């Protein structure tokens, strides 16, 4: 199995969640061993996708370099990771990735339009060899060895519509597209009002998020899945874990996980080389993984 990029450049324009202004996003192919590289065309700054470049995880995963940032990268990265793309240049002309409808479905469609191109260097994956866990109070995220890739997420919210939800994704590209990609980000009305008072979430609306007041969902169309909330948390986690720098094989498990805990998990994982093994996918062992990304 070989490294991949996209066959052709593609682009779209959408609204930025925080500024509420139009953002142009363009994806371009890159050569083998380039990784995922973000580029701010408005300030001429490249930001490689590595954990050391994460500068904020409070409300989204934000990367930065030379005092310039790109925010809300996790939904796009979730789709890129799910498609098994190893090398890609992501160009934006502002400090955030467009939010689109609050899910990763638009980015999946963009990648479908771009097509996947196989390169001439074997694909590398990270095999999780030891359990790695980050725990804060009752919240935790962890990685553990497994012969395949699963995401097991549980959330608890003291809200009548959400309460406790759990979901296990047995990962394939197809299961991701069908079960996870359409799940939208969500927030509470009082949080949105507070953020707007601070000049944030200016682009947030019922068009790009599930919004709840104290008792109910405000979106007239309702939910896309009865458990859309936990499915979106898996979508976020897949995007956050792409900061490892390659696809991994193992089990991801979370109770009330967050961007911050996911970032700490990637740092803890990479801190000790005994936690993982990087393998080149050649010969027989590639077949199952090739099916996963077909």
XYZ file of N, CA and C in Angstrom, residues 22-252:
693
model
N -16.350 35.371 4.671
C -16.058 34.306 3.708
C -14.583 33.901 3.754
N -14.337 32.607 3.660
C -12.977 32.061 3.634
C -12.862 31.160 2.404
N -11.792 31.364 1.626
C -11.534 30.493 0.477
C -10.583 29.379 0.913
N -10.973 28.166 0.672
C -10.166 26.985 1.002
C -9.774 26.282 -0.291
N -8.491 25.999 -0.440
C -8.008 25.263 -1.614
C -7.140 24.108 -1.154
N -7.340 22.942 -1.744
C -6.519 21.764 -1.467
C -5.664 21.472 -2.691
N -4.359 21.248 -2.457
C -3.430 20.958 -3.553
C -2.662 19.676 -3.271
N -2.308 18.925 -4.330
C -1.501 17.707 -4.142
C -0.102 18.040 -3.636
N 0.499 17.107 -2.898
C 1.904 17.205 -2.495
C 2.594 15.878 -2.748
N 3.918 15.912 -2.856
C 4.711 14.708 -3.096
C 4.801 13.829 -1.844
N 5.324 12.622 -2.019
C 5.524 11.676 -0.912
C 6.330 12.302 0.219
N 6.000 11.874 1.439
C 6.716 12.290 2.658
C 6.630 13.787 2.941
N 5.652 14.459 2.336
C 5.452 15.893 2.613
C 4.570 16.112 3.831
N 3.658 15.163 4.096
C 2.705 15.330 5.183
C 1.604 16.313 4.824
N 0.876 16.755 5.846
C -0.182 17.751 5.663
C 0.396 19.110 6.044
N 0.322 20.062 5.134
C 0.871 21.395 5.382
C -0.214 22.434 5.133
N -0.473 23.276 6.135
C -1.407 24.389 5.983
C -0.648 25.625 5.525
N -1.330 26.461 4.737
C -0.697 27.692 4.227
C -1.704 28.835 4.273
N -1.326 29.912 4.949
C -2.129 31.137 4.971
C -1.681 32.028 3.830
N -2.471 32.081 2.767
C -2.073 32.852 1.587
C -2.116 34.352 1.838
N -2.910 34.787 2.812
C -3.025 36.225 3.083
C -1.797 36.790 3.793
N -1.045 35.913 4.484
C 0.146 36.389 5.206
C 1.411 35.631 4.813
N 1.299 34.708 3.836
C 2.435 33.951 3.310
C 3.164 33.170 4.409
N 2.397 32.378 5.170
C 2.979 31.566 6.239
C 2.513 30.116 6.084
N 3.487 29.175 6.065
C 3.194 27.743 6.048
C 3.253 27.196 7.467
N 2.286 26.330 7.797
C 2.239 25.731 9.129
C 2.097 24.218 8.971
N 3.179 23.451 9.132
C 3.075 21.989 9.046
C 2.173 21.439 10.153
N 1.481 20.378 9.832
C 0.577 19.769 10.808
C 1.371 18.851 11.740
N 1.871 19.405 12.826
C 2.595 18.637 13.848
C 2.112 19.101 15.218
N 2.160 18.224 16.227
C 1.628 18.596 17.546
C 2.266 19.862 18.124
N 3.539 20.084 17.816
C 4.233 21.256 18.363
C 3.647 22.576 17.863
N 2.910 22.523 16.759
C 2.325 23.750 16.214
C 0.915 24.021 16.727
N 0.397 23.170 17.611
C -0.915 23.430 18.222
C -0.746 24.533 19.264
N -1.531 25.604 19.125
C -1.396 26.755 20.026
C -2.633 26.985 20.891
N -3.754 26.325 20.577
C -4.965 26.505 21.375
C -5.887 25.303 21.153
N -6.560 24.880 22.220
C -7.488 23.740 22.117
C -8.772 24.000 22.911
N -9.038 25.260 23.238
C -10.204 25.544 24.102
C -11.523 25.227 23.405
N -11.718 25.760 22.209
C -12.995 25.584 21.529
C -12.857 24.867 20.197
N -11.623 24.746 19.746
C -11.318 24.071 18.482
C -9.836 23.749 18.527
N -9.368 22.988 17.552
C -7.929 22.766 17.452
C -7.354 23.860 16.554
N -6.395 24.600 17.111
C -5.812 25.763 16.436
C -4.311 25.547 16.311
N -3.788 25.691 15.096
C -2.339 25.622 14.891
C -1.815 27.017 14.569
N -0.527 27.230 14.823
C 0.018 28.550 14.585
C 1.521 28.544 14.416
N 2.013 29.630 13.832
C 3.450 29.805 13.623
C 3.693 31.289 13.339
N 4.777 31.819 13.904
C 5.149 33.229 13.675
C 3.991 34.179 13.973
N 3.253 33.883 15.035
C 2.127 34.720 15.492
C 0.930 34.715 14.539
N 0.877 33.765 13.623
C -0.278 33.609 12.741
C -0.912 32.242 13.007
N -2.239 32.193 13.044
C -2.939 30.957 13.413
C -3.928 30.545 12.320
N -4.309 29.260 12.377
C -5.435 28.744 11.588
C -6.288 27.929 12.550
N -7.539 28.331 12.667
C -8.445 27.740 13.655
C -9.435 26.774 13.008
N -10.027 25.942 13.851
C -11.109 25.017 13.469
C -10.688 24.122 12.313
N -9.544 23.465 12.498
C -8.999 22.603 11.446
C -9.521 21.174 11.536
N -10.175 20.825 12.665
C -10.430 19.407 12.953
C -11.458 18.756 12.027
N -12.457 19.498 11.536
C -13.471 18.874 10.676
C -12.880 18.498 9.316
N -12.105 19.408 8.743
C -11.417 19.108 7.482
C -10.444 17.946 7.679
N -9.646 17.999 8.734
C -8.660 16.943 8.979
C -9.324 15.597 9.211
N -10.490 15.614 9.818
C -11.227 14.373 10.049
C -11.505 13.669 8.725
N -11.952 14.441 7.733
C -12.224 13.864 6.411
C -10.931 13.422 5.725
N -9.901 14.263 5.789
C -8.615 13.928 5.165
C -8.055 12.630 5.742
N -8.122 12.509 7.056
C -7.615 11.319 7.749
C -8.446 10.090 7.373
N -9.775 10.268 7.343
C -10.659 9.146 7.019
C -10.443 8.640 5.599
N -10.011 9.513 4.705
C -9.727 9.127 3.323
C -8.310 8.569 3.165
N -7.554 8.535 4.261
C -6.205 7.970 4.225
C -5.207 8.797 3.436
N -5.439 10.110 3.336
C -4.555 10.977 2.551
C -3.335 11.354 3.389
N -2.166 11.097 2.848
C -0.914 11.316 3.583
C -0.275 12.667 3.310
N -0.461 13.184 2.111
C 0.259 14.387 1.673
C -0.718 15.370 1.045
N -0.747 16.590 1.576
C -1.754 17.549 1.121
C -1.361 18.964 1.550
N -1.587 19.916 0.665
C -1.417 21.332 1.014
C -2.799 21.951 1.158
N -3.045 22.549 2.310
C -4.331 23.170 2.625
C -4.123 24.681 2.661
N -4.728 25.393 1.717
C -4.536 26.839 1.607
C -5.816 27.558 2.045
N -5.669 28.511 2.969
C -6.786 29.370 3.365
C -6.327 30.819 3.298
N -7.268 31.720 3.058
C -6.912 33.140 2.967
C -7.376 33.910 4.201
N -7.494 33.203 5.325
C -7.906 33.818 6.589
C -7.393 32.943 7.728
N -7.804 33.276 8.962
C -7.255 32.575 10.124
C -8.122 31.416 10.604
N -9.018 30.932 9.743
C -9.816 29.754 10.104
C -10.261 29.010 8.857
N -10.528 27.728 9.037
C -11.088 26.895 7.970
C -12.598 27.138 7.945
N -13.222 27.266 6.791
C -14.674 27.503 6.766
C -15.440 26.375 7.461
N -16.502 26.740 8.151
C -17.230 25.770 8.980
C -18.202 24.926 8.157
N -18.591 25.414 6.983
C -19.553 24.736 6.114
C -20.847 24.446 6.900
N -21.329 23.194 6.948
C -22.577 22.953 7.690
C -22.316 22.450 9.110
N -21.065 22.550 9.572
C -20.736 22.113 10.927
C -20.327 20.658 11.023
N -20.349 19.974 9.883
C -19.913 18.574 9.834
C -18.697 18.492 8.908
N -18.329 17.270 8.497
C -17.239 17.133 7.523
C -17.751 16.676 6.162
N -19.064 16.641 5.990
C -19.643 16.115 4.748
C -19.193 16.913 3.517
N -19.124 18.243 3.641
C -18.689 19.073 2.497
C -17.251 18.768 2.119
N -16.413 18.497 3.124
C -15.012 18.187 2.841
C -14.884 16.803 2.206
N -15.744 15.874 2.599
C -15.760 14.559 1.941
C -16.122 14.713 0.464
N -17.114 15.544 0.183
C -17.509 15.775 -1.214
C -16.377 16.431 -2.001
N -15.658 17.350 -1.358
C -14.529 18.010 -2.013
C -13.427 17.005 -2.334
N -13.160 16.091 -1.403
C -12.133 15.062 -1.635
C -12.581 14.068 -2.702
N -13.877 13.778 -2.738
C -14.397 12.915 -3.801
C -14.188 13.568 -5.166
N -14.399 14.877 -5.212
C -14.189 15.627 -6.463
C -12.706 15.611 -6.856
N -11.822 15.738 -5.849
C -10.379 15.787 -6.121
C -9.844 14.444 -6.583
N -10.383 13.368 -6.037
C -9.877 12.028 -6.330
C -8.610 11.729 -5.553
N -8.296 10.464 -5.378
C -7.117 10.040 -4.621
C -6.071 9.506 -5.586
N -4.843 9.985 -5.427
C -3.734 9.551 -6.279
C -2.724 8.780 -5.440
N -2.356 7.597 -5.926
C -1.340 6.789 -5.243
C 0.041 7.256 -5.674
N 0.932 7.400 -4.713
C 2.308 7.817 -4.992
C 3.230 6.598 -5.010
N 4.527 6.816 -5.054
C 5.439 5.691 -5.282
C 6.258 5.311 -4.044
N 5.822 5.759 -2.871
C 6.524 5.443 -1.622
C 5.558 4.704 -0.696
N 5.992 3.605 -0.046
C 5.082 2.851 0.835
C 4.467 3.719 1.922
N 3.207 3.436 2.212
C 2.484 4.154 3.267
C 3.009 3.715 4.632
N 3.118 4.657 5.545
C 3.513 4.350 6.923
C 2.308 4.475 7.832
N 2.169 3.546 8.766
C 1.136 3.647 9.790
C 1.770 3.418 11.154
N 1.104 3.920 12.165
C 1.582 3.760 13.528
C 0.766 2.676 14.225
N 1.438 1.623 14.651
C 0.793 0.565 15.424
C 0.928 0.918 16.912
N -0.201 1.032 17.608
C -0.158 1.331 19.034
C 0.293 0.074 19.778
N 1.374 0.183 20.560
C 1.970 -0.982 21.238
C 1.651 -1.033 22.737
N 1.397 0.128 23.351
C 1.104 0.190 24.784
C -0.092 1.107 25.014
N -0.803 0.883 26.106
C -1.902 1.787 26.445
C -1.340 3.146 26.860
N -1.928 4.192 26.305
C -1.567 5.569 26.664
C -2.865 6.269 27.047
N -2.877 6.897 28.222
C -4.130 7.455 28.738
C -3.891 8.836 29.346
N -4.823 9.753 29.093
C -4.857 11.064 29.747
C -6.172 11.147 30.513
N -6.086 11.432 31.812
C -7.280 11.454 32.658
C -7.318 12.760 33.444
N -8.456 13.398 33.447
C -8.670 14.600 34.257
C -10.034 14.480 34.927
N -10.016 14.215 36.240
C -11.269 13.914 36.929
C -11.832 12.615 36.391
N -13.111 12.608 36.054
C -13.677 11.384 35.459
C -13.508 11.346 33.941
N -13.081 12.461 33.347
C -12.879 12.506 31.898
C -11.576 11.814 31.525
N -11.577 11.098 30.418
C -10.328 10.503 29.948
C -10.378 10.248 28.450
N -9.196 10.140 27.858
C -9.030 9.645 26.488
C -7.869 8.669 26.528
N -7.958 7.599 25.747
C -6.845 6.646 25.750
C -6.724 5.919 24.421
N -5.511 5.470 24.151
C -5.209 4.607 23.013
C -4.708 3.284 23.556
N -5.116 2.198 22.916
C -4.639 0.885 23.335
C -4.428 0.002 22.110
N -3.555 -1.016 22.241
C -3.284 -1.891 21.094
C -4.542 -2.618 20.605
N -4.636 -2.774 19.297
C -5.762 -3.473 18.687
C -5.347 -3.838 17.266
N -5.843 -4.956 16.722
C -5.474 -5.313 15.348
C -6.153 -4.447 14.289
N -7.153 -3.638 14.693
C -7.804 -2.744 13.734
C -8.060 -1.407 14.406
N -8.846 -0.556 13.786
C -9.045 0.807 14.275
C -10.495 1.005 14.689
N -10.687 1.356 15.961
C -12.020 1.634 16.476
C -12.005 2.944 17.261
N -13.129 3.639 17.219
C -13.328 4.829 18.050
C -14.533 4.570 18.947
N -14.318 4.597 20.252
C -15.333 4.266 21.248
C -15.509 5.494 22.145
N -16.630 6.199 22.002
C -16.788 7.492 22.668
C -18.075 7.515 23.495
N -17.986 8.070 24.700
C -19.146 8.269 25.572
C -19.177 9.721 26.020
N -20.361 10.335 25.954
C -20.520 11.696 26.463
C -21.640 11.723 27.502
N -21.553 12.690 28.395
C -22.592 12.920 29.398
C -22.833 14.415 29.500
N -24.071 14.850 29.256
C -24.439 16.256 29.406
C -25.729 16.329 30.220
N -25.815 17.242 31.183
C -27.043 17.380 31.964
C -28.102 18.161 31.187
N -28.429 17.655 30.007
C -29.415 18.300 29.145
C -30.407 17.229 28.707
N -31.705 17.518 28.762
C -32.704 16.471 28.477
C -32.595 15.845 27.095
N -32.062 16.600 26.105
C -31.962 16.043 24.754
C -30.719 15.159 24.613
N -29.655 15.464 25.336
C -28.394 14.731 25.161
C -28.228 13.633 26.205
N -28.144 14.000 27.475
C -27.909 13.061 28.577
C -26.648 12.219 28.305
N -26.769 10.887 28.397
C -25.617 10.022 28.137
C -25.768 9.364 26.773
N -24.731 9.469 25.949
C -24.720 8.826 24.636
C -23.387 8.117 24.448
N -23.434 6.963 23.811
C -22.207 6.210 23.520
C -22.291 5.681 22.096
N -21.125 5.627 21.431
C -21.085 5.117 20.067
C -19.719 4.502 19.802
N -19.718 3.392 19.082
C -18.470 2.751 18.671
C -18.426 2.725 17.145
N -17.392 3.333 16.586
C -17.178 3.290 15.142
C -16.104 2.270 14.840
N -16.469 1.229 14.116
C -15.474 0.299 13.583
C -15.024 0.908 12.259
N -13.847 1.481 12.265
C -13.471 2.385 11.192
C -13.250 1.711 9.850
N -13.912 2.238 8.841
C -13.530 2.139 7.432
C -13.907 3.498 6.829
N -13.374 3.794 5.679
C -13.743 5.042 5.003
C -15.247 5.102 4.789
N -15.831 3.971 4.419
C -17.265 3.933 4.130
C -18.095 4.120 5.391
N -17.688 3.463 6.487
C -18.442 3.628 7.741
C -18.334 5.066 8.237
N -17.171 5.683 8.043
C -17.007 7.083 8.419
C -17.983 7.967 7.630
N -18.026 7.783 6.313
C -18.893 8.620 5.480
C -20.363 8.441 5.856
N -20.755 7.194 6.128
C -22.169 6.910 6.399
C -22.601 7.241 7.830
N -21.706 7.016 8.792
C -22.104 7.092 10.197
C -21.633 8.356 10.915
N -20.579 8.989 10.414
C -19.939 10.064 11.175
C -19.915 11.406 10.432
N -19.640 11.410 9.138
C -19.298 12.659 8.427
C -20.410 13.706 8.474
N -21.679 13.277 8.575
C -22.790 14.242 8.536
C -23.157 14.785 9.922
N -22.495 14.309 10.960
C -22.818 14.754 12.323
C -22.259 16.156 12.559
N -23.137 17.078 12.958
C -22.754 18.485 13.077
C -22.252 18.844 14.480
N -21.457 19.877 14.521
C -21.036 20.437 15.796
C -22.261 20.972 16.533
N -22.167 21.103 17.844
C -23.326 21.565 18.606
C -22.889 22.517 19.711
N -23.841 23.338 20.145
C -23.555 24.292 21.210
C -24.838 24.737 21.878
N -24.665 25.436 22.969
C -25.807 25.881 23.760
C -26.015 27.376 23.567
N -27.267 27.784 23.518
C -27.620 29.163 23.201
C -26.908 30.155 24.115
N -26.835 29.849 25.411
C -26.196 30.794 26.343
C -24.701 30.929 26.033
N -24.072 29.823 25.540
C -22.652 29.892 25.161
C -22.467 30.758 23.919
N -23.365 30.586 22.948
C -23.287 31.364 21.711
C -23.421 32.853 22.013
N -24.374 33.182 22.886
C -24.583 34.586 23.237
C -23.343 35.169 23.921
N -22.722 34.382 24.802
C -21.515 34.839 25.494
C -20.370 35.045 24.496
N -20.185 34.060 23.606
C -19.101 34.152 22.620
C -19.269 35.373 21.723
N -20.495 35.633 21.316
C -20.728 36.787 20.437
C -20.430 38.097 21.171
N -20.679 38.118 22.475
C -20.344 39.316 23.254
C -18.836 39.549 23.280
N -18.067 38.488 23.019
C -16.606 38.579 22.986
C -16.070 38.704 21.554
N -16.986 38.855 20.584
C -16.570 38.984 19.192
C -16.244 37.669 18.521
N -16.724 36.553 19.100
C -16.488 35.223 18.537
C -17.810 34.608 18.085
N -17.713 33.491 17.343
C -18.897 32.750 16.853
C -19.825 33.634 16.027
N -19.255 34.659 15.381
C -20.077 35.582 14.592
C -20.665 34.903 13.357
N -20.019 33.806 12.912
C -20.535 33.070 11.763
C -21.412 31.897 12.144
N -21.573 31.669 13.442
C -22.375 30.537 13.914
C -23.860 30.775 13.696
N -24.563 29.752 13.221
C -26.005 29.870 12.990
C -26.613 28.478 12.989
N -27.920 28.420 12.845
C -28.608 27.130 12.760
C -28.291 26.415 11.455
N -27.591 27.114 10.530
C -27.166 26.506 9.267
C -25.893 25.687 9.432
N -25.135 25.930 10.511
C -23.847 25.234 10.649
C -23.588 24.674 12.046
N -24.637 24.528 12.840
C -24.484 23.924 14.163
C -25.852 23.503 14.685
N -25.852 22.513 15.547
C -27.041 22.178 16.312
C -27.004 23.055 17.569
N -28.030 23.860 17.756
C -28.062 24.783 18.901
C -29.203 24.374 19.837
N -28.896 24.351 21.132
C -29.881 23.953 22.133
C -30.092 25.070 23.148
N -31.353 25.288 23.537
C -31.595 26.132 24.709
C -31.646 25.211 25.926
N -32.252 25.623 27.008
C -32.209 24.801 28.227
C -32.984 23.496 28.100
N -33.930 23.427 27.158
C -34.805 22.248 27.110
C -34.843 21.533 25.770
N -34.546 22.234 24.685
C -34.805 21.636 23.370
C -33.786 22.084 22.330
N -33.870 21.427 21.145
C -33.084 21.814 19.973
C -33.816 22.936 19.251
N -33.072 23.962 18.844
C -33.687 25.102 18.165
C -33.753 24.922 16.648
N -32.958 23.994 16.100
C -32.958 23.784 14.643
C -34.303 23.216 14.193
N -35.002 23.883 13.276
C -36.336 23.422 12.876
C -36.335 22.035 12.244
N -35.212 21.664 11.580
C -35.169 20.346 10.917
C -34.829 19.222 11.878
N -34.461 19.551 13.107
C -34.121 18.516 14.081
C -32.743 17.919 13.843
N -32.553 16.697 14.328
C -31.259 16.032 14.268
C -31.137 15.147 13.037
N -29.917 14.918 12.598
C -29.645 13.997 11.492
C -29.565 12.559 11.992
N -29.149 12.402 13.250
C -29.128 11.101 13.931
C -29.641 11.344 15.349
N -30.265 10.368 15.955
C -30.736 10.543 17.336
C -29.573 10.772 18.289
N -28.402 10.225 17.940
C -27.195 10.385 18.757
C -26.139 11.214 18.005
N -26.603 12.253 17.313
C -25.697 13.084 16.504
C -24.583 13.701 17.344
N -24.854 13.970 18.612
C -23.887 14.654 19.474
C -22.627 13.811 19.678
N -22.800 12.553 20.042
C -21.621 11.706 20.273
C -20.934 11.361 18.957
N -21.697 11.246 17.896
C -21.078 10.990 16.585
C -20.170 12.156 16.186
N -20.609 13.384 16.482
C -19.739 14.517 16.153
C -18.472 14.504 16.992
N -18.572 14.052 18.225
C -17.376 13.964 19.064
C -16.360 12.985 18.469
N -16.848 11.925 17.843
C -15.939 11.001 17.148
C -15.329 11.690 15.936
N -16.141 12.443 15.200
C -15.633 13.206 14.060
C -14.482 14.114 14.500
N -14.691 14.844 15.595
C -13.645 15.717 16.135
C -12.399 14.930 16.516
N -12.606 13.805 17.201
C -11.466 13.008 17.681
C -10.620 12.500 16.523
N -11.262 12.083 15.439
C -10.516 11.607 14.273
C -9.658 12.734 13.707
N -10.224 13.945 13.643
C -9.448 15.088 13.173
C -8.303 15.427 14.104
N -8.569 15.414 15.400
C -7.524 15.743 16.375
C -6.382 14.729 16.349
N -6.711 13.456 16.206
C -5.676 12.422 16.241
C -4.816 12.431 14.976
N -5.246 13.141 13.937
C -4.413 13.237 12.727
C -3.118 13.987 13.006
N -3.066 14.705 14.138
C -1.825 15.409 14.505
C -0.680 14.436 14.769
N -0.985 13.151 14.930
C 0.069 12.132 15.072
C 0.979 12.142 13.846
N 0.409 12.482 12.696
C 1.214 12.586 11.482
C 1.025 11.442 10.514
N 0.219 10.475 10.877
C -0.065 9.332 9.995
C -1.266 8.587 10.553
N -1.843 7.713 9.745
C -2.908 6.857 10.256
C -2.345 5.901 11.293
N -3.185 5.537 12.273
C -2.733 4.587 13.280
C -3.672 3.394 13.340
N -3.151 2.303 13.877
C -3.953 1.106 14.112
C -4.005 0.888 15.623
N -5.200 0.912 16.170
C -5.361 0.749 17.606
C -6.771 1.128 17.997
N -7.029 1.124 19.290
C -8.353 1.450 19.798
C -8.298 2.808 20.505
N -9.161 3.724 20.084
C -9.302 5.018 20.760
C -10.566 4.956 21.607
